[in-house]
Coordinates of C-alpha atoms and ligand atoms in Angstrom, one line a residue:
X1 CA -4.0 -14.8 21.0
X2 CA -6.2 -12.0 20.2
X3 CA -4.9 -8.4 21.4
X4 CA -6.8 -5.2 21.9
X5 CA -5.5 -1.8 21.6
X6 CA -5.8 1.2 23.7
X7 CA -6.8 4.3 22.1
X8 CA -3.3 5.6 22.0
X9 CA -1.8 2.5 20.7
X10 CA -4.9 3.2 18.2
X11 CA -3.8 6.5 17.5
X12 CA -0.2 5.4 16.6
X13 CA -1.1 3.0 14.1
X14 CA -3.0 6.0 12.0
X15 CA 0.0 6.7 10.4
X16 CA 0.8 3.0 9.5
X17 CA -2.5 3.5 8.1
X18 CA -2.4 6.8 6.1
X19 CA 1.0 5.5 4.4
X20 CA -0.5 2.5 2.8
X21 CA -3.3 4.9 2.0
X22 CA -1.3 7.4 0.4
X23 CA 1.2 4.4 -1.4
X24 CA -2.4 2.4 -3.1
X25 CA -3.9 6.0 -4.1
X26 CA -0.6 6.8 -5.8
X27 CA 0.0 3.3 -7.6
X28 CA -3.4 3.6 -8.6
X29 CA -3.2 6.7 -10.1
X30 CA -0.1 5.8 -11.6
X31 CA -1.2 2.0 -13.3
X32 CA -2.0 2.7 -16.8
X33 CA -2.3 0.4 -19.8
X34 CA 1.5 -0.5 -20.6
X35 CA 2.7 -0.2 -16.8
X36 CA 4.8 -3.3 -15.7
X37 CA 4.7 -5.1 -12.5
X38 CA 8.1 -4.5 -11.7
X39 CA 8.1 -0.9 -11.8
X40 CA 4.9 -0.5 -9.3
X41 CA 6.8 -2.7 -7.1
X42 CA 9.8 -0.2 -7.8
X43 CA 7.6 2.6 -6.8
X44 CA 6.6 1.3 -3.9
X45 CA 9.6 0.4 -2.4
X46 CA 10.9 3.6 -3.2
X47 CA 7.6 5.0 -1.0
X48 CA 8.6 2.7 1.7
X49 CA 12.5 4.2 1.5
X50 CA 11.2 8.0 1.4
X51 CA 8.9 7.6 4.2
X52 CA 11.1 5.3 6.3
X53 CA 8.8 2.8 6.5
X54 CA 9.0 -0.9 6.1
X55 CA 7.8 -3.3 4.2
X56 CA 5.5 -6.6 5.6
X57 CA 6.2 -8.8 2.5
X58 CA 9.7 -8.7 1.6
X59 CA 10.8 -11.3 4.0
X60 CA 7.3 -12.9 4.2
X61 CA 8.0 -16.8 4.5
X62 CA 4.5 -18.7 5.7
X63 CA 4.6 -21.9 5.7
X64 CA 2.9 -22.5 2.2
X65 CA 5.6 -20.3 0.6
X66 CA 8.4 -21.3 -1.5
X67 CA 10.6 -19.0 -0.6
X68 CA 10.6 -15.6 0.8
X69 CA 7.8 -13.1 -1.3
X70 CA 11.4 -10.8 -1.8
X71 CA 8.9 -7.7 -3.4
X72 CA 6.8 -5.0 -1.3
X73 CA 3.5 -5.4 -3.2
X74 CA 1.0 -7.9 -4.6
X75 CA 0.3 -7.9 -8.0
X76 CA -2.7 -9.9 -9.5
X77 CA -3.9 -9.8 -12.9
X78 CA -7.1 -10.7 -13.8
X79 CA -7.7 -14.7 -12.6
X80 CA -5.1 -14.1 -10.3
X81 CA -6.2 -12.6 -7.1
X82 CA -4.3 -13.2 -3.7
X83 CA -0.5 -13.2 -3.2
X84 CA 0.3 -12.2 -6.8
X85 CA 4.1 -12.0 -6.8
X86 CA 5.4 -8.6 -9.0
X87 CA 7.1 -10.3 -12.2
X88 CA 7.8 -8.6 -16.2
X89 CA 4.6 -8.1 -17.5
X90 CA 2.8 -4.8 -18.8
X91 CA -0.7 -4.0 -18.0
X92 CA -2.6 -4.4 -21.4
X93 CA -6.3 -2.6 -22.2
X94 CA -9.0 -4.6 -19.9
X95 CA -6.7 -6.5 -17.5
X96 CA -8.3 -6.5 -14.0
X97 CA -5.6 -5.0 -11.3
X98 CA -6.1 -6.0 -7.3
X99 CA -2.7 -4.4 -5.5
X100 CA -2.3 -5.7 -2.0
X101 CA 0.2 -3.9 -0.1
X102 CA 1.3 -3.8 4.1
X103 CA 3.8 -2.1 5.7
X104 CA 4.7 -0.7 9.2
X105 CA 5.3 2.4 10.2
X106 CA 6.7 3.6 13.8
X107 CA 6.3 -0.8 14.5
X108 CA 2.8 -0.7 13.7
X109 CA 1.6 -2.6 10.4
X110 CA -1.4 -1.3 8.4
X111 CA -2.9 -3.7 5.6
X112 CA -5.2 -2.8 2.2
X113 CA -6.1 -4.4 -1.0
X114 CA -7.7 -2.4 -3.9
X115 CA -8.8 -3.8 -7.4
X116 CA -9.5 -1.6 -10.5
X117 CA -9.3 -2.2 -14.8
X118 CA -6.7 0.1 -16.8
X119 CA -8.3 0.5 -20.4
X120 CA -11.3 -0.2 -21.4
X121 CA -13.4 -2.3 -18.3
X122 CA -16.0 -5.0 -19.0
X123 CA -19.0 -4.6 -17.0
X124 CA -18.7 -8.1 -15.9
X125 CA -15.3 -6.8 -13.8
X126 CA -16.7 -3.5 -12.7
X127 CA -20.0 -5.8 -11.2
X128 CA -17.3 -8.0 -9.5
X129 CA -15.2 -5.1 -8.1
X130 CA -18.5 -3.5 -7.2
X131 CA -19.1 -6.5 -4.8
X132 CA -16.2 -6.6 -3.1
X133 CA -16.3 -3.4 -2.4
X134 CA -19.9 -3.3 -0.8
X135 CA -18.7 -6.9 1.0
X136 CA -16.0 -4.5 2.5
X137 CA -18.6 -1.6 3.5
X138 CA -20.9 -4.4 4.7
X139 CA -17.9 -5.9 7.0
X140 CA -16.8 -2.5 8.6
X141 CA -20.7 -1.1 9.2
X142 CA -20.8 -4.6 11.1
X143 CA -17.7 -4.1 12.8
X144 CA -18.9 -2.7 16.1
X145 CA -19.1 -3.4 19.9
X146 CA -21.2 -6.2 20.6
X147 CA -21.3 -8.1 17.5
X148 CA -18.8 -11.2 16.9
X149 CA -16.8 -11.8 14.3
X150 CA -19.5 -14.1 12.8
X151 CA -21.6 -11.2 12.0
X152 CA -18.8 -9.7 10.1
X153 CA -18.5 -13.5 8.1
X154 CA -22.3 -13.5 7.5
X155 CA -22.5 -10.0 6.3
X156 CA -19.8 -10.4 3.9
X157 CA -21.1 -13.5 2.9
X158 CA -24.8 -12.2 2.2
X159 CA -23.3 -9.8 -0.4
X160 CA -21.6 -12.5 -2.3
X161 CA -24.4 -14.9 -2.4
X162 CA -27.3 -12.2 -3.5
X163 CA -24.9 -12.3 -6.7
X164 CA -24.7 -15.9 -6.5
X165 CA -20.8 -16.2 -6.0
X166 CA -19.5 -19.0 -4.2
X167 CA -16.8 -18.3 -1.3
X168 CA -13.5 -19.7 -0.5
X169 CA -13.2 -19.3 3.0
X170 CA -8.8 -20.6 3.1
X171 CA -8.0 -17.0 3.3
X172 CA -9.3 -14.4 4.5
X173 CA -9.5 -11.3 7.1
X174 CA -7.0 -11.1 10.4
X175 CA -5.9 -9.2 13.4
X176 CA -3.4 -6.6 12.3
X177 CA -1.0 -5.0 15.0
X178 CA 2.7 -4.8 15.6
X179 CA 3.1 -7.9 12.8
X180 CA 0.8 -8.4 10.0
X181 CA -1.4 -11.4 10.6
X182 CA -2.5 -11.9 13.7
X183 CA -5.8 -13.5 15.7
X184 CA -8.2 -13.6 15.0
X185 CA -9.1 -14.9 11.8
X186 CA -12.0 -13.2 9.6
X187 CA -13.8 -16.0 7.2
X188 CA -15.2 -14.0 4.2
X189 CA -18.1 -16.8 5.1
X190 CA -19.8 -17.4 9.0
X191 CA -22.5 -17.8 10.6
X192 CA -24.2 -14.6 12.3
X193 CA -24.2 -14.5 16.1
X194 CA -20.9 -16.7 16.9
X195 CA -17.4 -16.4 17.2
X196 CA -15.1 -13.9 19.5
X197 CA -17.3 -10.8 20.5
X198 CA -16.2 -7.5 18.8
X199 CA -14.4 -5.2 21.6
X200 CA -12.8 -2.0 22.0
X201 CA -9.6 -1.9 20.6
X202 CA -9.7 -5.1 18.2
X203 CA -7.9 -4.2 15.1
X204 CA -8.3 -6.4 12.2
X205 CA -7.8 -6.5 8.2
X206 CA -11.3 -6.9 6.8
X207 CA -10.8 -8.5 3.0
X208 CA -13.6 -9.9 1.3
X209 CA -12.0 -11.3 -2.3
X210 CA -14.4 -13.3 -4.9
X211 CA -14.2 -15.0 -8.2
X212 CA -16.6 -15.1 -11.1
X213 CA -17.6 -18.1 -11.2
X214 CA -15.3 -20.7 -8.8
X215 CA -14.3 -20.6 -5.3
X216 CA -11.0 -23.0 -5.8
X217 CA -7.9 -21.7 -5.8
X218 CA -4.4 -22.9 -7.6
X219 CA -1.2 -21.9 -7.2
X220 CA 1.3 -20.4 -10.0
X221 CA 4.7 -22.3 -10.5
X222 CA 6.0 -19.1 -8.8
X223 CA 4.7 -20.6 -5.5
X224 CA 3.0 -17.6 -4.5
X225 CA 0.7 -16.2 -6.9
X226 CA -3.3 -17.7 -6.5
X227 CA -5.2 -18.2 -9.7
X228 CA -8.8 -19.0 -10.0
X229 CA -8.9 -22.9 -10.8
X230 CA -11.1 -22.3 -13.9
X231 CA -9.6 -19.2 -15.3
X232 CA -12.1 -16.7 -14.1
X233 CA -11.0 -13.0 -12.9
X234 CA -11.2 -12.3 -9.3
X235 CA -12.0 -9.0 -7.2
X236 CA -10.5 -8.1 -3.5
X237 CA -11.3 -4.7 -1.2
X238 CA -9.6 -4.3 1.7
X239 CA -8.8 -2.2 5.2
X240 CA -7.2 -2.3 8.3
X241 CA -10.3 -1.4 10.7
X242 CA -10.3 0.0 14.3
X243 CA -13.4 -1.4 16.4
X244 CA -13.8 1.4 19.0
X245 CA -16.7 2.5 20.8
X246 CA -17.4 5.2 18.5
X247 CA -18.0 3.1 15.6
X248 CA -15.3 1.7 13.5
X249 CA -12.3 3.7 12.3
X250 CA -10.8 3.1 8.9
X251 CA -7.4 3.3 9.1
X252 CA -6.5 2.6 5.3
X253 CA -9.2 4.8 4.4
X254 CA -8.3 6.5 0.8
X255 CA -11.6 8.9 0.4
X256 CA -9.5 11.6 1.5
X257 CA -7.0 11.4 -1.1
X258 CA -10.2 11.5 -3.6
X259 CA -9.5 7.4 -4.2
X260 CA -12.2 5.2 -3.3
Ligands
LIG1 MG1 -3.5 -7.3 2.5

């Protein structure tokens, strides 16, 4: 069932938003060459404590999950790139970092991925991260009344193809609100001009993630972590966006922390 929000259930989930803002600015500020996993995740949960704020993934336990994801933040290194579970390892020079984090805040969740190198960055990952992130800017300029959430597919989509990547469309964007994933689903692949009309007060996590040079997906013996099939490094940007007769409103938006 998709929901919509009014403007001043809108305005309550800004600080949801602003939280997970202010938690990905300062892990990413923080992730160096030598940083482990487990102490990010550490940070985070200590963010989560100080602000009295909880976490969306601790307890997470889908369906396709082993067991419960029993950390606060995705970590995934370099061919990994959704779902990466926190474990002991320490960033070396050139890994490619995408940290995924959600939390609520006052009942209402908020949801954003960023991806960046520590140490010295191939241009081959910075082109990658680079299309993600205009995917992302492509997805929330589309996200206004009156299109459908096709547009939003097809415009991420056209991003990804003019640099010939190939798309897995098994996970992808969703309705955000008092729980994390909600309706309706957002392909990161669609057809223009179909699907649920955009309306005033839809909220939804907009997530474009791509690989090199695969679009299949396997899973680590973790159960939780997603690795390109063929070993390639993958890229993911995303926000929890407000569709409101304005325009859209970015509610994870970083640029005033000075983070992109
Ligand atoms: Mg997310």
């Amino acid at each position: 069932m998709i929901e919509l929000r009014t403007p001043a259930e809108i305005d309550a989930m800004r600080p949801a938003g602003r939280f997970v803002a202010e938690v990905l600015a300062t892990l990413r500020d923080e992730t160096k060459v030598g940083t482990n996993l487990l102490h990010l995740d550490r940070r985070a949960h200590d963010m989560i404590r100080a602000a009295g704020a909880e976490s969306c993934y601790i307890d997470y336990h889908p369906s396709f999950g082993a067991s419960p994801f029993g950390k606060v933040l995705c970590t995934s290194i370099n061919d990994a790139v959704l779902h990466g579970l926190p474990h002991d390892y320490a960033l070396r020079d050139g890994d490619l970092v995408t940290l995924d984090f959600a939390a609520s805040v006052d009942g209402w969740v908020a949801d954003s991925a960023v991806s960046f190198v520590v140490g010295t960055a191939r241009d081959e990952d910075l082109a990658l991260i680079d299309t993600t992130q205009r995917a992302l800017a492509a997805a929330i300029e589309t996200a206004t009344v009156g299109k459908k959430i096709g547009d939003i597919s097809a415009a991420i989509a056209a991003v990804a193809h003019a640099e010939g990547l190939s798309i897995n469309t098994d996970f992808g964007g969703h309705g955000v609100g008092r729980t994390m994933h909600g309706d309706p689903h957002v392909a990161n692949d669609g057809k223009a001009g179909r699907g649920y009309p955009l309306r005033a007060g839809l909220v939804v996590a907009l997530e474009p993630w791509f690989l090199h040079t695969t679009d299949e997906l396997v899973t680590d013996p973790d159960g939780w972590t997603l690795r390109s099939a063929d070993g390639s490094r993958g890229s993911h940007s995303e926000h929890t966006v407000a569709i409101t007769p304005d325009g859209p409103i970015v509610l994870t938006d970083r640029s005033f922390l000075g983070v992109d």
